[in-house]
């Protein structure tokens, strides 16, 4: 009996100690966490006079001239048997003539563009198309394939390309179409300002699995075939996409790199899409640089002729990508935020000065953000981002503290007049997130977005800004002045 009494008192003592120790961390009667929905501010009443339409910066005029040349429909005779159709659309098409038929490399994003190109090719040769090769599964390389198909045409791609296409044209097709429409500046275009040059991008915004010609021959790492006395070697070279390949004609010393090379700092990350395999990109370029090619025919921009120039260009392109990747990884390991890294990472001066590494299509800061997305998680470790409230909560509090939406928008207009358009847009965003019905905030933001686009000097940025401005104007119910 005494043993049971002692055991009972021991139990009581242990419970008291546990409660005493835990009382610093566990509340048995304290207040619960408060999550309060702040009141939405009223719509602004500030008077707004739109600024004059933006003009293209002088520095951008040379780029526009070069873009116009790149997008002038042209059939380039690279050799007696190799032709390159560029300028008909965003994606180019290459034709290799053999004694037994044709090999077509990539097919553009447009059936209409493909028909125009085939009509020009038919002025050169009437031989049947025996093979179509997809360098990768992006829309601007495969949608035109039905135009080139004959009764016996085989379509070659990597095994990964099939899976890539299933995603982009299958379960993620609506999202992909929306992203591409925004990227090309074609979203709500009736509300957009007229661009300084007519776009040659002819993306299909309806293409789905049923509209695509699927590969009939797939391979893992390497594939080769002969046709009419020409040898074709295909190698899986990841970079812009995981499914990417290059085409090598060893006797002709002709290299088709797909989208792993074009005359711009590469688009290592498209802001609305998945991260890209950046390490694979520069490793693939290193591999190409060792092939002693005499002819380099890319999927976009201009061809390069001459082994020394090709080798030097590919090596510099690889070095630029590797430098950005290595610097970004160092920032990650130092614990820098993605915003800090995007401001810090730069191309080395000798590479930044090279014409083919100018940021006319891809951007270094976007690349940094893409590498962070691919190499790290979404949480930054600072607590408030672990379980965030909807953006409207904080923004409604900020609008209230500022004294109302009018106060913020008056300042946004001042910033707009001072050519501080990014900050003007961000102040407008505070008002819009607090009250999405505020039309004045959207109108102010749309005009500043136009200026950002015209001052960007970057083809992708212009498209993104043009679409964003159009979407804000549509929400505000106004057309460009």
Short mmCIF file of N, CA, C and O in Angstrom, two decimals, residues 118-180:
data_model
loop_
_atom_site.label_atom_id
_atom_site.label_comp_id
_atom_site.label_asym_id
_atom_site.label_seq_id
_atom_site.Cartn_x
_atom_site.Cartn_y
_atom_site.Cartn_z
N UNK A 118 8.02 26.80 -97.11
CA UNK A 118 8.02 25.64 -98.00
C UNK A 118 7.88 26.08 -99.46
O UNK A 118 8.52 25.51 -100.37
N UNK A 119 7.05 27.10 -99.70
CA UNK A 119 6.91 27.61 -101.08
C UNK A 119 8.25 28.11 -101.61
O UNK A 119 8.57 27.90 -102.79
N UNK A 120 9.04 28.75 -100.78
CA UNK A 120 10.36 29.22 -101.20
C UNK A 120 11.33 28.05 -101.38
O UNK A 120 12.12 28.04 -102.33
N UNK A 121 11.26 27.08 -100.48
CA UNK A 121 12.11 25.90 -100.63
C UNK A 121 11.79 25.15 -101.93
O UNK A 121 12.69 24.61 -102.59
N UNK A 122 10.52 25.14 -102.31
CA UNK A 122 10.11 24.43 -103.52
C UNK A 122 10.62 25.11 -104.79
O UNK A 122 10.65 24.50 -105.86
N UNK A 123 11.04 26.35 -104.70
CA UNK A 123 11.70 27.01 -105.83
C UNK A 123 13.13 26.51 -106.00
O UNK A 123 13.74 26.69 -107.05
N UNK A 124 13.65 25.87 -104.95
CA UNK A 124 15.02 25.37 -104.97
C UNK A 124 15.06 23.89 -105.29
O UNK A 124 15.91 23.42 -106.06
N UNK A 125 14.13 23.13 -104.73
CA UNK A 125 14.11 21.68 -104.93
C UNK A 125 12.69 21.14 -104.76
O UNK A 125 11.91 21.67 -103.96
N UNK A 126 12.39 20.09 -105.49
CA UNK A 126 11.08 19.44 -105.34
C UNK A 126 11.22 18.07 -104.68
O UNK A 126 10.29 17.26 -104.72
N UNK A 127 12.37 17.78 -104.08
CA UNK A 127 12.58 16.48 -103.46
C UNK A 127 11.70 16.33 -102.21
O UNK A 127 11.39 17.31 -101.53
N UNK A 128 11.30 15.10 -101.91
CA UNK A 128 10.39 14.89 -100.77
C UNK A 128 11.09 15.10 -99.43
O UNK A 128 12.31 14.92 -99.32
N UNK A 129 10.31 15.46 -98.44
CA UNK A 129 10.83 15.60 -97.08
C UNK A 129 10.86 14.22 -96.43
O UNK A 129 9.82 13.60 -96.20
N UNK A 130 12.07 13.74 -96.17
CA UNK A 130 12.24 12.41 -95.58
C UNK A 130 12.24 12.45 -94.05
O UNK A 130 11.74 11.54 -93.39
N UNK A 131 12.86 13.51 -93.50
CA UNK A 131 12.95 13.61 -92.04
C UNK A 131 12.67 15.05 -91.60
O UNK A 131 13.06 16.01 -92.27
N UNK A 132 11.99 15.17 -90.47
CA UNK A 132 11.91 16.43 -89.72
C UNK A 132 12.58 16.18 -88.38
O UNK A 132 12.33 15.16 -87.73
N UNK A 133 13.42 17.11 -87.98
CA UNK A 133 14.11 17.00 -86.68
C UNK A 133 13.65 18.16 -85.80
O UNK A 133 13.71 19.32 -86.20
N UNK A 134 13.18 17.82 -84.60
CA UNK A 134 12.87 18.84 -83.60
C UNK A 134 14.10 19.03 -82.71
O UNK A 134 14.50 18.09 -82.02
N UNK A 135 14.68 20.22 -82.70
CA UNK A 135 15.79 20.43 -81.76
C UNK A 135 15.29 20.43 -80.32
O UNK A 135 16.04 20.07 -79.40
N UNK A 136 14.03 20.84 -80.10
CA UNK A 136 13.40 20.75 -78.79
C UNK A 136 11.91 21.03 -78.94
O UNK A 136 11.45 21.36 -80.04
N UNK A 137 11.18 20.92 -77.85
CA UNK A 137 9.73 20.93 -77.93
C UNK A 137 9.05 22.26 -77.78
O UNK A 137 7.83 22.31 -77.59
N UNK A 138 9.80 23.38 -77.84
CA UNK A 138 9.14 24.68 -77.74
C UNK A 138 8.25 24.93 -78.96
O UNK A 138 8.55 24.49 -80.08
N UNK A 139 7.20 25.73 -78.71
CA UNK A 139 6.17 25.95 -79.72
C UNK A 139 6.74 26.51 -81.02
O UNK A 139 6.29 26.16 -82.12
N UNK A 140 7.78 27.36 -80.94
CA UNK A 140 8.30 28.01 -82.15
C UNK A 140 9.19 27.09 -82.99
O UNK A 140 9.78 27.53 -83.97
N UNK A 141 9.25 25.82 -82.62
CA UNK A 141 10.06 24.86 -83.37
C UNK A 141 9.26 23.69 -83.93
O UNK A 141 9.77 22.96 -84.78
N UNK A 142 8.01 23.52 -83.48
CA UNK A 142 7.31 22.29 -83.88
C UNK A 142 5.94 22.49 -84.51
O UNK A 142 5.45 21.60 -85.20
N UNK A 143 5.31 23.65 -84.30
CA UNK A 143 3.91 23.80 -84.71
C UNK A 143 3.73 23.73 -86.22
O UNK A 143 2.72 23.25 -86.74
N UNK A 144 4.73 24.18 -87.00
CA UNK A 144 4.62 24.18 -88.46
C UNK A 144 4.85 22.84 -89.12
O UNK A 144 4.77 22.72 -90.35
N UNK A 145 5.11 21.80 -88.34
CA UNK A 145 5.49 20.50 -88.91
C UNK A 145 4.47 19.91 -89.89
O UNK A 145 4.87 19.31 -90.90
N UNK A 146 3.16 20.04 -89.66
CA UNK A 146 2.21 19.43 -90.61
C UNK A 146 2.42 19.89 -92.05
O UNK A 146 2.15 19.13 -92.99
N UNK A 147 2.90 21.11 -92.24
CA UNK A 147 3.11 21.65 -93.59
C UNK A 147 4.19 20.88 -94.33
O UNK A 147 4.11 20.67 -95.54
N UNK A 148 5.22 20.43 -93.60
CA UNK A 148 6.36 19.77 -94.23
C UNK A 148 6.19 18.26 -94.33
O UNK A 148 7.00 17.59 -94.98
N UNK A 149 5.16 17.72 -93.70
CA UNK A 149 5.00 16.27 -93.67
C UNK A 149 4.61 15.71 -95.04
O UNK A 149 3.77 16.27 -95.74
N UNK A 150 5.27 14.60 -95.41
CA UNK A 150 4.88 13.82 -96.57
C UNK A 150 4.40 12.46 -96.13
O UNK A 150 4.39 12.16 -94.92
N UNK A 151 4.02 11.60 -97.06
CA UNK A 151 3.47 10.28 -96.68
C UNK A 151 4.47 9.40 -95.95
O UNK A 151 4.06 8.54 -95.16
N UNK A 152 5.77 9.61 -96.17
CA UNK A 152 6.78 8.74 -95.53
C UNK A 152 7.71 9.51 -94.60
O UNK A 152 8.78 9.01 -94.23
N UNK A 153 7.34 10.72 -94.22
CA UNK A 153 8.23 11.54 -93.39
C UNK A 153 8.31 11.00 -91.96
O UNK A 153 7.28 10.70 -91.34
N UNK A 154 9.54 10.89 -91.47
CA UNK A 154 9.78 10.52 -90.08
C UNK A 154 10.15 11.78 -89.28
O UNK A 154 10.81 12.69 -89.79
N UNK A 155 9.72 11.83 -88.04
CA UNK A 155 10.00 12.97 -87.16
C UNK A 155 10.88 12.49 -86.02
O UNK A 155 10.51 11.56 -85.29
N UNK A 156 12.03 13.12 -85.86
CA UNK A 156 13.03 12.68 -84.88
C UNK A 156 13.15 13.69 -83.75
O UNK A 156 13.18 14.91 -83.98
N UNK A 157 13.24 13.20 -82.52
CA UNK A 157 13.45 14.04 -81.34
C UNK A 157 14.01 13.17 -80.23
O UNK A 157 14.08 11.94 -80.35
N UNK A 158 14.41 13.79 -79.14
CA UNK A 158 14.84 13.01 -77.98
C UNK A 158 13.63 12.41 -77.28
O UNK A 158 12.49 12.88 -77.44
N UNK A 159 13.88 11.38 -76.50
CA UNK A 159 12.80 10.79 -75.70
C UNK A 159 12.20 11.83 -74.75
O UNK A 159 10.99 11.88 -74.53
N UNK A 160 13.07 12.67 -74.20
CA UNK A 160 12.60 13.70 -73.27
C UNK A 160 11.70 14.71 -73.97
O UNK A 160 10.86 15.34 -73.33
N UNK A 161 11.88 14.89 -75.27
CA UNK A 161 11.06 15.84 -76.01
C UNK A 161 9.58 15.44 -75.97
O UNK A 161 8.70 16.30 -75.86
N UNK A 162 9.33 14.15 -76.06
CA UNK A 162 7.94 13.68 -76.02
C UNK A 162 7.30 14.07 -74.69
O UNK A 162 6.16 14.58 -74.65
N UNK A 163 8.01 13.85 -73.60
CA UNK A 163 7.46 14.20 -72.28
C UNK A 163 7.30 15.71 -72.15
O UNK A 163 6.32 16.19 -71.57
N UNK A 164 8.25 16.45 -72.68
CA UNK A 164 8.19 17.91 -72.65
C UNK A 164 6.95 18.40 -73.41
O UNK A 164 6.22 19.28 -72.95
N UNK A 165 6.70 17.82 -74.58
CA UNK A 165 5.54 18.21 -75.38
C UNK A 165 4.23 17.82 -74.71
O UNK A 165 3.24 18.54 -74.80
N UNK A 166 4.21 16.68 -74.04
CA UNK A 166 2.99 16.26 -73.33
C UNK A 166 2.61 17.29 -72.27
O UNK A 166 1.42 17.55 -72.04
N UNK A 167 3.61 17.86 -71.63
CA UNK A 167 3.34 18.88 -70.61
C UNK A 167 2.88 20.19 -71.25
O UNK A 167 1.82 20.73 -70.91
N UNK A 168 3.69 20.70 -72.21
CA UNK A 168 3.40 22.02 -72.78
C UNK A 168 2.13 22.04 -73.62
O UNK A 168 1.45 23.07 -73.71
N UNK A 169 1.80 20.92 -74.28
CA UNK A 169 0.62 20.88 -75.14
C UNK A 169 -0.48 20.00 -74.55
O UNK A 169 -1.49 19.77 -75.21
N UNK A 170 -0.27 19.55 -73.32
CA UNK A 170 -1.25 18.72 -72.64
C UNK A 170 -1.77 19.39 -71.40
O UNK A 170 -2.53 20.35 -71.45
N UNK A 171 -1.34 18.90 -70.23
CA UNK A 171 -1.98 19.36 -68.99
C UNK A 171 -1.66 20.81 -68.64
O UNK A 171 -2.42 21.46 -67.92
N UNK A 172 -0.57 21.37 -69.17
CA UNK A 172 -0.27 22.78 -68.89
C UNK A 172 -0.52 23.68 -70.09
O UNK A 172 -0.09 24.83 -70.11
N UNK A 173 -1.23 23.18 -71.09
CA UNK A 173 -1.41 23.94 -72.32
C UNK A 173 -2.08 25.30 -72.12
O UNK A 173 -1.60 26.31 -72.66
N UNK A 174 -3.16 25.42 -71.36
CA UNK A 174 -3.77 26.74 -71.18
C UNK A 174 -2.81 27.74 -70.55
O UNK A 174 -2.74 28.90 -70.96
N UNK A 175 -2.07 27.30 -69.54
CA UNK A 175 -1.09 28.17 -68.90
C UNK A 175 0.01 28.57 -69.87
O UNK A 175 0.40 29.74 -69.96
N UNK A 176 0.52 27.59 -70.63
CA UNK A 176 1.57 27.87 -71.60
C UNK A 176 1.11 28.89 -72.64
O UNK A 176 1.85 29.81 -72.99
N UNK A 177 -0.08 28.72 -73.14
CA UNK A 177 -0.60 29.65 -74.16
C UNK A 177 -0.71 31.06 -73.59
O UNK A 177 -0.38 32.04 -74.26
N UNK A 178 -1.19 31.16 -72.36
CA UNK A 178 -1.31 32.47 -71.73
C UNK A 178 0.07 33.11 -71.55
O UNK A 178 0.27 34.29 -71.86
N UNK A 179 1.03 32.33 -71.06
CA UNK A 179 2.38 32.87 -70.85
C UNK A 179 3.00 33.36 -72.15
O UNK A 179 3.61 34.45 -72.20
N UNK A 180 2.88 32.57 -73.20
CA UNK A 180 3.47 32.95 -74.48
C UNK A 180 2.79 34.19 -75.06
O UNK A 180 3.44 35.03 -75.70
#
